[in-house]
GROMACS .gro file of C-alpha atoms in nm:
model
  227
    1UNK     CA    1  14.329 -10.104   7.178
    2UNK     CA    2  14.175 -10.117   6.834
    3UNK     CA    3  14.286  -9.852   6.590
    4UNK     CA    4  13.966  -9.760   6.411
    5UNK     CA    5  13.610  -9.886   6.372
    6UNK     CA    6  13.452 -10.025   6.061
    7UNK     CA    7  13.204  -9.737   6.077
    8UNK     CA    8  13.481  -9.478   6.059
    9UNK     CA    9  13.632  -9.656   5.759
   10UNK     CA   10  13.300  -9.649   5.577
   11UNK     CA   11  13.244  -9.281   5.642
   12UNK     CA   12  13.595  -9.180   5.539
   13UNK     CA   13  13.555  -9.385   5.222
   14UNK     CA   14  13.227  -9.210   5.147
   15UNK     CA   15  13.388  -8.872   5.200
   16UNK     CA   16  13.692  -8.942   4.981
   17UNK     CA   17  13.740  -8.665   4.729
   18UNK     CA   18  13.489  -8.437   4.900
   19UNK     CA   19  13.639  -8.115   5.035
   20UNK     CA   20  13.338  -8.027   5.250
   21UNK     CA   21  13.378  -8.060   5.628
   22UNK     CA   22  13.109  -8.263   5.803
   23UNK     CA   23  13.015  -8.162   6.157
   24UNK     CA   24  12.919  -8.431   6.409
   25UNK     CA   25  12.836  -8.382   6.774
   26UNK     CA   26  12.951  -8.704   6.944
   27UNK     CA   27  13.308  -8.827   6.891
   28UNK     CA   28  13.229  -9.172   7.029
   29UNK     CA   29  13.007  -9.249   6.727
   30UNK     CA   30  13.312  -9.288   6.504
   31UNK     CA   31  13.606  -9.424   6.701
   32UNK     CA   32  13.694  -9.727   6.904
   33UNK     CA   33  13.792  -9.602   7.244
   34UNK     CA   34  13.876  -9.736   7.585
   35UNK     CA   35  13.625  -9.655   7.860
   36UNK     CA   36  13.831  -9.515   8.145
   37UNK     CA   37  13.566  -9.457   8.407
   38UNK     CA   38  13.194  -9.378   8.383
   39UNK     CA   39  13.220  -9.151   8.685
   40UNK     CA   40  13.431  -8.906   8.485
   41UNK     CA   41  13.751  -8.972   8.677
   42UNK     CA   42  14.041  -9.132   8.498
   43UNK     CA   43  14.102  -9.494   8.587
   44UNK     CA   44  14.474  -9.431   8.535
   45UNK     CA   45  14.501  -9.215   8.847
   46UNK     CA   46  14.579  -9.431   9.148
   47UNK     CA   47  14.519  -9.296   9.501
   48UNK     CA   48  14.827  -9.176   9.687
   49UNK     CA   49  15.010  -9.066   9.375
   50UNK     CA   50  15.119  -8.705   9.397
   51UNK     CA   51  15.098  -8.470   9.103
   52UNK     CA   52  14.893  -8.510   8.788
   53UNK     CA   53  14.943  -8.694   8.459
   54UNK     CA   54  14.740  -8.429   8.276
   55UNK     CA   55  14.816  -8.112   8.090
   56UNK     CA   56  14.475  -7.990   8.202
   57UNK     CA   57  14.310  -8.165   8.498
   58UNK     CA   58  13.965  -8.044   8.400
   59UNK     CA   59  13.803  -8.117   8.067
   60UNK     CA   60  13.806  -7.822   7.826
   61UNK     CA   61  13.549  -7.796   7.550
   62UNK     CA   62  13.710  -7.798   7.206
   63UNK     CA   63  13.687  -7.957   6.865
   64UNK     CA   64  13.833  -8.263   6.695
   65UNK     CA   65  13.897  -8.293   6.322
   66UNK     CA   66  13.945  -8.637   6.165
   67UNK     CA   67  14.127  -8.672   5.833
   68UNK     CA   68  14.062  -8.303   5.754
   69UNK     CA   69  13.703  -8.399   5.667
   70UNK     CA   70  13.497  -8.471   5.978
   71UNK     CA   71  13.460  -8.209   6.249
   72UNK     CA   72  13.339  -8.280   6.603
   73UNK     CA   73  13.241  -7.968   6.794
   74UNK     CA   74  13.181  -7.899   7.164
   75UNK     CA   75  13.384  -8.202   7.274
   76UNK     CA   76  13.521  -8.200   7.633
   77UNK     CA   77  13.894  -8.280   7.597
   78UNK     CA   78  14.178  -8.358   7.836
   79UNK     CA   79  14.534  -8.457   7.744
   80UNK     CA   80  14.690  -8.736   7.949
   81UNK     CA   81  15.061  -8.666   7.903
   82UNK     CA   82  15.175  -8.976   8.092
   83UNK     CA   83  14.976  -9.213   7.869
   84UNK     CA   84  15.016  -8.986   7.567
   85UNK     CA   85  14.643  -9.014   7.494
   86UNK     CA   86  14.367  -8.760   7.442
   87UNK     CA   87  14.065  -8.825   7.663
   88UNK     CA   88  13.714  -8.701   7.592
   89UNK     CA   89  13.360  -8.725   7.725
   90UNK     CA   90  13.074  -8.856   7.519
   91UNK     CA   91  12.709  -8.753   7.551
   92UNK     CA   92  12.663  -8.998   7.838
   93UNK     CA   93  12.953  -8.833   8.029
   94UNK     CA   94  13.166  -9.145   7.994
   95UNK     CA   95  13.537  -9.070   7.990
   96UNK     CA   96  13.696  -9.231   7.685
   97UNK     CA   97  14.034  -9.207   7.518
   98UNK     CA   98  14.152  -9.212   7.159
   99UNK     CA   99  14.439  -9.440   7.065
  100UNK     CA  100  14.735  -9.313   6.864
  101UNK     CA  101  14.607  -9.468   6.542
  102UNK     CA  102  14.720  -9.410   6.186
  103UNK     CA  103  14.416  -9.188   6.123
  104UNK     CA  104  14.490  -8.817   6.142
  105UNK     CA  105  14.335  -8.637   6.436
  106UNK     CA  106  14.359  -8.270   6.533
  107UNK     CA  107  14.255  -8.153   6.878
  108UNK     CA  108  14.188  -7.783   6.928
  109UNK     CA  109  14.100  -7.639   7.269
  110UNK     CA  110  14.179  -7.300   7.420
  111UNK     CA  111  14.506  -7.189   7.254
  112UNK     CA  112  14.630  -7.546   7.203
  113UNK     CA  113  14.638  -7.735   6.874
  114UNK     CA  114  14.744  -8.100   6.909
  115UNK     CA  115  14.770  -8.374   6.649
  116UNK     CA  116  14.854  -8.743   6.655
  117UNK     CA  117  15.171  -8.763   6.453
  118UNK     CA  118  15.455  -8.990   6.348
  119UNK     CA  119  15.787  -8.841   6.456
  120UNK     CA  120  16.151  -8.935   6.484
  121UNK     CA  121  16.367  -8.937   6.797
  122UNK     CA  122  16.729  -9.053   6.790
  123UNK     CA  123  16.664  -9.216   6.453
  124UNK     CA  124  16.365  -9.417   6.581
  125UNK     CA  125  16.013  -9.367   6.446
  126UNK     CA  126  15.746  -9.310   6.709
  127UNK     CA  127  15.377  -9.224   6.720
  128UNK     CA  128  15.240  -8.974   6.967
  129UNK     CA  129  15.055  -8.655   7.035
  130UNK     CA  130  15.238  -8.332   6.952
  131UNK     CA  131  15.142  -7.970   6.998
  132UNK     CA  132  15.172  -7.769   6.677
  133UNK     CA  133  15.335  -7.437   6.764
  134UNK     CA  134  15.403  -7.303   6.412
  135UNK     CA  135  15.245  -7.420   6.087
  136UNK     CA  136  15.378  -7.360   5.738
  137UNK     CA  137  15.653  -7.490   5.510
  138UNK     CA  138  15.860  -7.516   5.828
  139UNK     CA  139  15.667  -7.658   6.123
  140UNK     CA  140  15.757  -7.643   6.491
  141UNK     CA  141  15.614  -7.900   6.733
  142UNK     CA  142  15.631  -7.954   7.107
  143UNK     CA  143  15.624  -8.287   7.294
  144UNK     CA  144  15.519  -8.292   7.658
  145UNK     CA  145  15.670  -8.552   7.893
  146UNK     CA  146  15.574  -8.679   8.238
  147UNK     CA  147  15.721  -8.975   8.422
  148UNK     CA  148  15.601  -9.172   8.722
  149UNK     CA  149  15.868  -9.176   8.990
  150UNK     CA  150  15.838  -9.456   9.249
  151UNK     CA  151  15.794  -9.398   9.619
  152UNK     CA  152  16.102  -9.354   9.835
  153UNK     CA  153  16.142  -9.470  10.195
  154UNK     CA  154  16.246  -9.235  10.469
  155UNK     CA  155  16.624  -9.228  10.510
  156UNK     CA  156  16.776  -9.030  10.795
  157UNK     CA  157  16.631  -8.678  10.790
  158UNK     CA  158  16.479  -8.732  10.445
  159UNK     CA  159  16.106  -8.797  10.465
  160UNK     CA  160  15.935  -9.074  10.273
  161UNK     CA  161  15.772  -8.974   9.948
  162UNK     CA  162  15.482  -9.145   9.767
  163UNK     CA  163  15.468  -9.238   9.401
  164UNK     CA  164  15.448  -8.915   9.205
  165UNK     CA  165  15.406  -8.778   8.856
  166UNK     CA  166  15.696  -8.551   8.763
  167UNK     CA  167  15.697  -8.323   8.464
  168UNK     CA  168  16.009  -8.357   8.249
  169UNK     CA  169  16.159  -8.108   8.008
  170UNK     CA  170  15.958  -8.061   7.689
  171UNK     CA  171  16.106  -8.162   7.355
  172UNK     CA  172  16.087  -7.954   7.039
  173UNK     CA  173  16.058  -8.095   6.691
  174UNK     CA  174  16.110  -7.955   6.342
  175UNK     CA  175  15.960  -8.060   6.010
  176UNK     CA  176  16.039  -7.910   5.669
  177UNK     CA  177  15.790  -7.970   5.392
  178UNK     CA  178  15.632  -8.316   5.410
  179UNK     CA  179  15.905  -8.480   5.619
  180UNK     CA  180  15.807  -8.621   5.958
  181UNK     CA  181  15.902  -8.406   6.258
  182UNK     CA  182  16.224  -8.494   6.435
  183UNK     CA  183  16.341  -8.410   6.785
  184UNK     CA  184  16.636  -8.175   6.781
  185UNK     CA  185  16.846  -8.170   7.092
  186UNK     CA  186  17.077  -7.872   7.057
  187UNK     CA  187  16.883  -7.574   6.912
  188UNK     CA  188  17.202  -7.448   6.747
  189UNK     CA  189  17.182  -7.747   6.512
  190UNK     CA  190  16.872  -7.585   6.366
  191UNK     CA  191  17.059  -7.298   6.205
  192UNK     CA  192  17.233  -7.498   5.927
  193UNK     CA  193  16.896  -7.656   5.842
  194UNK     CA  194  16.709  -7.324   5.841
  195UNK     CA  195  16.988  -7.155   5.645
  196UNK     CA  196  16.895  -7.364   5.342
  197UNK     CA  197  16.548  -7.212   5.356
  198UNK     CA  198  16.634  -6.863   5.475
  199UNK     CA  199  17.002  -6.770   5.409
  200UNK     CA  200  16.975  -6.465   5.636
  201UNK     CA  201  16.867  -6.668   5.938
  202UNK     CA  202  17.196  -6.626   6.129
  203UNK     CA  203  17.189  -6.250   6.087
  204UNK     CA  204  16.825  -6.244   6.198
  205UNK     CA  205  16.904  -6.437   6.516
  206UNK     CA  206  17.182  -6.192   6.600
  207UNK     CA  207  16.997  -5.869   6.518
  208UNK     CA  208  16.684  -5.981   6.703
  209UNK     CA  209  16.892  -6.121   6.991
  210UNK     CA  210  16.698  -6.446   6.984
  211UNK     CA  211  16.770  -6.714   7.242
  212UNK     CA  212  16.722  -7.053   7.077
  213UNK     CA  213  16.645  -7.222   7.407
  214UNK     CA  214  16.347  -6.992   7.454
  215UNK     CA  215  16.019  -7.130   7.316
  216UNK     CA  216  15.895  -6.779   7.244
  217UNK     CA  217  16.208  -6.698   7.041
  218UNK     CA  218  16.199  -7.034   6.861
  219UNK     CA  219  15.845  -6.953   6.748
  220UNK     CA  220  15.957  -6.612   6.623
  221UNK     CA  221  16.247  -6.771   6.433
  222UNK     CA  222  16.034  -7.037   6.260
  223UNK     CA  223  15.768  -6.782   6.172
  224UNK     CA  224  16.041  -6.571   6.011
  225UNK     CA  225  16.157  -6.871   5.806
  226UNK     CA  226  15.802  -6.914   5.675
  227UNK     CA  227  15.780  -6.555   5.547
   0.00000   0.00000   0.00000
């Protein structure tokens, strides 16, 4: 998949140094995409596979911001977790997807804010789509994961099962300042990092009875560190 069209490069060059946000109505006018299926159904879904590869099966109208300068409004969006791609519909109702290019994209629909982002996992740099849970000097991200488990034959009293999409445990990522987000495994490892920013963080966790394995409490903790 190509990363970006010549047209997008020209427009971004023309907008360099301009703080104004330009609003455009059709996302497919600027990006190279892969046509999934003109019928509106994803070509990645194969019959007889149980479950869904999507965060949201139906398209949800939202907005896309490219490089903090170009805004696309009223764009039907759907996040394919399995392929780690954001799908959208153009004005002709074609279902297209955006590649995880080096250009900065933000996807905002309902209460979700996603961005394509470089991140680190086990010391390896990766590119993917992350949900931004908390913004600020300290940022908290969330990575969704789905795997395709192969079909299993019937054995004894255990019935056969088809290929199926299975949701895996989400990962949480932290970024301080301009560093790239990194996946932290044990939430307790966060405290020494956050202590450098907010020395009272340990006391706050205890007094507020925060559970670091709770997403809700993690959000509260990171918001406190940004105060």
